[in-house]
Coordinates of N, CA and C in Angstrom, one line a residue:
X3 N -3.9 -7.2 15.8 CA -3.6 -7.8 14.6 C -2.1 -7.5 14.2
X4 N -1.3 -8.4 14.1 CA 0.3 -8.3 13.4 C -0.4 -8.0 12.0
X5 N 1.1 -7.4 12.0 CA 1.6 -7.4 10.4 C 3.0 -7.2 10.1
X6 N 2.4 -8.6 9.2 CA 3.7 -9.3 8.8 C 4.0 -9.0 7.3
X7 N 5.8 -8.3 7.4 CA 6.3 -8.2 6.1 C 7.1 -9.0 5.3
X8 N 6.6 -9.4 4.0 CA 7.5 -10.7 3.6 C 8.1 -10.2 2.4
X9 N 9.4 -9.6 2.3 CA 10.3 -9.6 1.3 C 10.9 -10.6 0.4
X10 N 10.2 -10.8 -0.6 CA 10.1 -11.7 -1.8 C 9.1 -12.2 -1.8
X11 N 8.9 -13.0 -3.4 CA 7.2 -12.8 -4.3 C 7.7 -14.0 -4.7
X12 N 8.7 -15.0 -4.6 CA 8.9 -16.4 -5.2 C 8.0 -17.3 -4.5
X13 N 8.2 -18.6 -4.5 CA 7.5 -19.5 -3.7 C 7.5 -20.0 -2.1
X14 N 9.0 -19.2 -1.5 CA 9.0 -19.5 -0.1 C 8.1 -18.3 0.7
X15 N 8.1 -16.9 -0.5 CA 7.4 -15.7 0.4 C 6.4 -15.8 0.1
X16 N 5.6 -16.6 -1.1 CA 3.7 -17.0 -1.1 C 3.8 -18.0 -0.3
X17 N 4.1 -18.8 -0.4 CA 3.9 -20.3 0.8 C 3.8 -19.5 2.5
X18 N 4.9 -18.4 2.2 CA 4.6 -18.0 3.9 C 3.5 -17.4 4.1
X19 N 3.1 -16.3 3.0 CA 2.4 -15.4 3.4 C 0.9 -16.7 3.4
X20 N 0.6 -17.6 2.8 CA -0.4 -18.9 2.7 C -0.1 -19.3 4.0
X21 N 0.6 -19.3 5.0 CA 0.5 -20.1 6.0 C 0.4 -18.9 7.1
X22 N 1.0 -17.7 7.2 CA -0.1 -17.1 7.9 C -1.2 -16.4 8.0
X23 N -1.4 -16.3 6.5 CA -2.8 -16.2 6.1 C -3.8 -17.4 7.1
X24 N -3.6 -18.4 7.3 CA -4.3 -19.4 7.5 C -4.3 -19.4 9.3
X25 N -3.3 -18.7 9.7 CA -3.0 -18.7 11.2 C -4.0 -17.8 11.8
X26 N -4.0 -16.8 11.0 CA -5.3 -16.3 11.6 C -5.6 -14.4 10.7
X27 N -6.1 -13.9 11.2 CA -6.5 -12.6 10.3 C -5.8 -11.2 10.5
X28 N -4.3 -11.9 10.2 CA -2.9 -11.1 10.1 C -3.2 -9.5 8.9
X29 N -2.4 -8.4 8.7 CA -1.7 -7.9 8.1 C -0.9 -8.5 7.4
X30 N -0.6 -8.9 6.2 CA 0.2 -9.4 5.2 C 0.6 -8.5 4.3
X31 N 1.4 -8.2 3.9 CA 2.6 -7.4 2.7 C 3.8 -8.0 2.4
X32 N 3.4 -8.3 0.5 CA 4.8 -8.9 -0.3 C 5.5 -8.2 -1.0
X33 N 6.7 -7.6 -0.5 CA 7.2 -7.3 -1.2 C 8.2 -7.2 -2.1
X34 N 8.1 -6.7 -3.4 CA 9.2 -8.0 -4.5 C 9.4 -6.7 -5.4
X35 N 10.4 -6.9 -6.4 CA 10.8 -6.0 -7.1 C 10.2 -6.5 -8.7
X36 N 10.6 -8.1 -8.2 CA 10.4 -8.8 -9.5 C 8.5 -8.4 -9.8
X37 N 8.1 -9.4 -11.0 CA 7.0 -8.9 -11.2 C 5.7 -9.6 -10.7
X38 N 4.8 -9.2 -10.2 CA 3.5 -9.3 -9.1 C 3.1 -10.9 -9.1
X39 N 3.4 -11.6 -10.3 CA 2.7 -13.0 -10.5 C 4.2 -13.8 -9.7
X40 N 3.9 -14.4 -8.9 CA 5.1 -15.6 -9.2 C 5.0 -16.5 -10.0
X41 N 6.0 -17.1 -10.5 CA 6.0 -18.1 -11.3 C 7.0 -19.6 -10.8
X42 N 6.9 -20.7 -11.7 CA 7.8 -21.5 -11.7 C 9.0 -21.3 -12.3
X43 N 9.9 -21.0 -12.1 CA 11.7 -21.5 -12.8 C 11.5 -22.6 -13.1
X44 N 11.4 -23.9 -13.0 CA 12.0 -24.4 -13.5 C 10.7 -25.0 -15.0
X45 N 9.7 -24.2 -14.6 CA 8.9 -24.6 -16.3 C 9.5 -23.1 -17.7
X46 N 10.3 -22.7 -17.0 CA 10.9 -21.7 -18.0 C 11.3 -22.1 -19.1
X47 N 12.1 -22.9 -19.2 CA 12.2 -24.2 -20.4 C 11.5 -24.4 -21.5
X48 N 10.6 -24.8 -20.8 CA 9.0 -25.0 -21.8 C 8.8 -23.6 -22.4
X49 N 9.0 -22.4 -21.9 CA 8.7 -21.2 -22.5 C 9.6 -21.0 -23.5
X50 N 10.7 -21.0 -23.3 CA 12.0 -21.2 -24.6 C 11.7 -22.1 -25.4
X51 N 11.4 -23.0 -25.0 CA 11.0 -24.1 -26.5 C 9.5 -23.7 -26.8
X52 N 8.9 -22.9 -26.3 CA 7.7 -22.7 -27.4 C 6.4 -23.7 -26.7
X53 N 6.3 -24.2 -26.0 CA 5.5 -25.3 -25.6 C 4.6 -25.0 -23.9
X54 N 4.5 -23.4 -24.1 CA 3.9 -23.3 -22.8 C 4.9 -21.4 -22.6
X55 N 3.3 -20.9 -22.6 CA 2.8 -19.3 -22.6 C 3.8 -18.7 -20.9
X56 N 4.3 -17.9 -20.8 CA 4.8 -17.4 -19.4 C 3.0 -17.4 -18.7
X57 N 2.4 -16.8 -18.6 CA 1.7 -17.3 -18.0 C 1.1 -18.4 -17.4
X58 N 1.1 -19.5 -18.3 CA 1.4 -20.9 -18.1 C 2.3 -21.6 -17.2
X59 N 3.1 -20.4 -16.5 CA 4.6 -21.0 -15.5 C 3.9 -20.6 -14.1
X60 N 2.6 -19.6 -14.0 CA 2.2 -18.8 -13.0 C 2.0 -20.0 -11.7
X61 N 2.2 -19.5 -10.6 CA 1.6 -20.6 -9.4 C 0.5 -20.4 -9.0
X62 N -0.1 -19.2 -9.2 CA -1.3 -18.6 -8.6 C -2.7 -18.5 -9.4
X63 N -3.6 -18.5 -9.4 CA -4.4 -17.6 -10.3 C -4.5 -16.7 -9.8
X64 N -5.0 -15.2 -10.8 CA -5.2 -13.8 -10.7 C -5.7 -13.2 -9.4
X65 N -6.8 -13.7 -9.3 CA -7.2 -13.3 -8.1 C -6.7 -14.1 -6.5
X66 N -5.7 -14.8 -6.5 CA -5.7 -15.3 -5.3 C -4.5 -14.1 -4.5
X67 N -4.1 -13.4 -4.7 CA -3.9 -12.1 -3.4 C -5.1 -11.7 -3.3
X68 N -6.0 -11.3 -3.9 CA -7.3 -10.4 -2.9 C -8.1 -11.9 -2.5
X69 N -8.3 -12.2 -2.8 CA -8.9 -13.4 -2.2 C -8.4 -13.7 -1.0
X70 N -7.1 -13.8 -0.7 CA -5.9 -14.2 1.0 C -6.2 -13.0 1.2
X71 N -6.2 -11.7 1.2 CA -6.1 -10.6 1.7 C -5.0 -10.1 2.1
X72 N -3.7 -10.5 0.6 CA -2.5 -10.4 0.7 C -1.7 -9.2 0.2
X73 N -1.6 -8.0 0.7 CA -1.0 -6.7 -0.2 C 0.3 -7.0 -0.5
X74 N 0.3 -6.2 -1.9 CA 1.5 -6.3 -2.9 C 1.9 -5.1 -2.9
X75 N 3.4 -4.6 -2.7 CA 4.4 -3.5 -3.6 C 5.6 -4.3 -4.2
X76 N 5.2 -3.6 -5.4 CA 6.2 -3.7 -6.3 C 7.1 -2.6 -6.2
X77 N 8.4 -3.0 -5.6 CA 9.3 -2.3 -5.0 C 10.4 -3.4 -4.7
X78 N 11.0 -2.1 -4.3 CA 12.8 -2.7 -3.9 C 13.2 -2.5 -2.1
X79 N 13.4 -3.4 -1.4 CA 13.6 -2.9 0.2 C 15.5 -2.3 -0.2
X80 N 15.6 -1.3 0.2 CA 16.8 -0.7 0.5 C 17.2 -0.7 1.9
X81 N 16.7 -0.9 2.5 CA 17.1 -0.4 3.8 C 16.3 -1.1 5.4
X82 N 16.5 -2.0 6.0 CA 15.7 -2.4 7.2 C 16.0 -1.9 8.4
X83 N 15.5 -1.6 9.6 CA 15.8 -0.8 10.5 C 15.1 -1.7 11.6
X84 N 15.6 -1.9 12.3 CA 15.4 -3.5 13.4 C 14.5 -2.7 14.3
X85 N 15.6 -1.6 14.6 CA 14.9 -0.2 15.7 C 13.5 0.0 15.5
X86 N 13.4 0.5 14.7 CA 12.2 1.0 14.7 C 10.8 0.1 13.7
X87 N 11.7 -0.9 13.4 CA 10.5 -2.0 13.3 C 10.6 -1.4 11.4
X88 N 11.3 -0.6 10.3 CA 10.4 -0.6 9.3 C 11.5 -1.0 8.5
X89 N 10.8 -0.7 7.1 CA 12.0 -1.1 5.7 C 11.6 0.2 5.3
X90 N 12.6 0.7 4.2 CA 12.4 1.9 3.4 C 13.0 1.1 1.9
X91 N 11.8 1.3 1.0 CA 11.5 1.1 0.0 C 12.4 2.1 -1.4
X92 N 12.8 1.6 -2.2 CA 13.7 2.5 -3.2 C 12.7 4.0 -3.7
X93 N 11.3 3.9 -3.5 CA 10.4 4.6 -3.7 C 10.4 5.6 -2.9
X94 N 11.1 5.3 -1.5 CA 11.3 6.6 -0.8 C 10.6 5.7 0.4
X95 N 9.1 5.6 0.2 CA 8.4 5.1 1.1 C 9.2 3.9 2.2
X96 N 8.1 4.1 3.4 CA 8.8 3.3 4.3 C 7.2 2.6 4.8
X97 N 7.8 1.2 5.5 CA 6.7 0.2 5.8 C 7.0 -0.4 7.2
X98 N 6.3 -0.4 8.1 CA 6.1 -0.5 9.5 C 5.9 -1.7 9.8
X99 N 6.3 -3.0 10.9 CA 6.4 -3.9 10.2 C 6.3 -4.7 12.1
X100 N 5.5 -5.4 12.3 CA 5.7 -6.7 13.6 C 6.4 -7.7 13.4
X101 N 6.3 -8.3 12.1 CA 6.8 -9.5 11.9 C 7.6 -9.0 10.7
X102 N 8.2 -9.8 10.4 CA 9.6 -9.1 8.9 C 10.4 -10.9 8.5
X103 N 9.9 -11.1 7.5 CA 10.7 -12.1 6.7 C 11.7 -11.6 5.7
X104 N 12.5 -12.6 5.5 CA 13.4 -12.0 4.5 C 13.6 -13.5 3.6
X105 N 12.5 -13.9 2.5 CA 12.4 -14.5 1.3 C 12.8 -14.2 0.2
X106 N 14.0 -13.6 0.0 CA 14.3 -13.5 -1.2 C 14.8 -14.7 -2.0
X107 N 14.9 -15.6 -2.0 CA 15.3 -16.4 -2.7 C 17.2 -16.3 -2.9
X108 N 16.9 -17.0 -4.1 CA 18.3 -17.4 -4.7 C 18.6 -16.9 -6.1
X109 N 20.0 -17.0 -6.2 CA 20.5 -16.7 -7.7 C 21.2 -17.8 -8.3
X110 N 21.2 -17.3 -9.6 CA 21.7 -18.9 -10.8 C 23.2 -19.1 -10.3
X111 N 23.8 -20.4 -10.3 CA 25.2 -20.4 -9.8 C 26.2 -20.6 -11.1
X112 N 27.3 -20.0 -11.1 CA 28.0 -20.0 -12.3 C 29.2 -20.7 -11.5
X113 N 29.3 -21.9 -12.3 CA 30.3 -23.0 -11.5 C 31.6 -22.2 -12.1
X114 N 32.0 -21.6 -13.2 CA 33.4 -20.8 -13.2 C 34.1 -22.0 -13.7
X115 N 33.4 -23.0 -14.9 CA 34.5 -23.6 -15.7 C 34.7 -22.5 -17.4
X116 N 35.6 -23.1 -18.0 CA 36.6 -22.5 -18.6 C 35.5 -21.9 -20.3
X117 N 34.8 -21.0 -19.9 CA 34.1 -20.5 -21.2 C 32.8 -19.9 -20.9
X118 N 32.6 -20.4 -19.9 CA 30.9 -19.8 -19.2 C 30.9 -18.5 -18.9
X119 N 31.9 -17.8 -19.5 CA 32.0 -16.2 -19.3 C 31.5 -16.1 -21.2
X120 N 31.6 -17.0 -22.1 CA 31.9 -16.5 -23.3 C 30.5 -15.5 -23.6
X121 N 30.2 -15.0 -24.5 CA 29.1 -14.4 -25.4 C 28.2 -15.4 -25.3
X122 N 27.1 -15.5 -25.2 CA 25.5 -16.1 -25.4 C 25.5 -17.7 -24.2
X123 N 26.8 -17.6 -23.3 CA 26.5 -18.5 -22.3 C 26.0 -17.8 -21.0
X124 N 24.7 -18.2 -20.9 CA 24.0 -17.6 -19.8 C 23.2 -18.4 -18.7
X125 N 22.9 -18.4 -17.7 CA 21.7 -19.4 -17.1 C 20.2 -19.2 -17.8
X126 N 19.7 -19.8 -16.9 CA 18.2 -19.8 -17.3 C 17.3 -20.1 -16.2
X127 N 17.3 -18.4 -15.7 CA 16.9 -18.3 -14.3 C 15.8 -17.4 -14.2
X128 N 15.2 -16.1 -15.0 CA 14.3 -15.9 -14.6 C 13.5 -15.6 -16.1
X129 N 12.8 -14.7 -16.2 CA 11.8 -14.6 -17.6 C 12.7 -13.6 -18.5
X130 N 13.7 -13.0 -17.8 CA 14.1 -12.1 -18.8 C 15.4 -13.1 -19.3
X131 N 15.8 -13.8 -18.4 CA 16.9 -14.7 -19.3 C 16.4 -15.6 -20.5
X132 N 15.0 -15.8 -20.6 CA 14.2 -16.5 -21.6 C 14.3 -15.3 -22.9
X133 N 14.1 -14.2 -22.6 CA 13.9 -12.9 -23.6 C 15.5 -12.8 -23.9
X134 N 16.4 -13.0 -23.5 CA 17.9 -13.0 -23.6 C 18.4 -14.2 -24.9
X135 N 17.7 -15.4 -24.5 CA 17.9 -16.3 -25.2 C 17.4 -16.4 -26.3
X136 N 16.0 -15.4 -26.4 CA 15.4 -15.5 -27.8 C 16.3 -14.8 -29.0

């Protein structure tokens, strides 16, 4: 049995960990810094205007990691080591690894016109820039 590590908890590192879940009866581990639910970005909106609960943005229901038989740390990879196959986790810990993705996603882009540095101009990219804006 592999096991496969997928660094990042957005939607390209559940979709992966969903499609080898499905390949056959792998080792799975996600690991993300952010927090354990993924969500949508782009229903964040709705959360700012009042019209739909952060939970409401979730892609998952609750139980669908034990259900896939998908392990979670909530952690930070510091460090990958090709050599010897592991990551070492900001925790200290380290994770042993056959397969190794690297899903972290993306960040908000600041096109760098003339004021988008000013006070209260921000993106609207993850749940805490929603809490920023309130």
């Amino acid at each position: 049995m592999l096991h496969f590590v997928i660094v990042g908890n957005g939607i390209a590192g559940v979709t992966a960990a969903r499609m080898i879940r499905k390949s056959g009866p792998h080792r799975i581990t996600l690991i993300s810094e952010e927090g354990l639910q993924p969500y949508s970005r782009t229903a964040l909106m709705y959360v700012f205007m009042g019209q739909v609960q952060f939970e409401g943005t979730w892609l998952y229901e609750d139980g669908f990691y034990s259900k896939n038989r998908i392990d979670r740390l909530h952690d930070r990879v510091v460090d990958i080591d090709a050599q010897t196959q592991t990551v070492t986790l900001r925790s200290g810990d380290r994770v042993a690894y056959d397969k190794l993705l690297l899903a972290t996603g993306s960040s908000a882009f600041n096109p760098g016109w003339p004021g988008d540095d000013l006070v209260g101009v921000q993106s609207l990219w993850g749940i805490d820039d929603v809490e920023r804006l309130e």
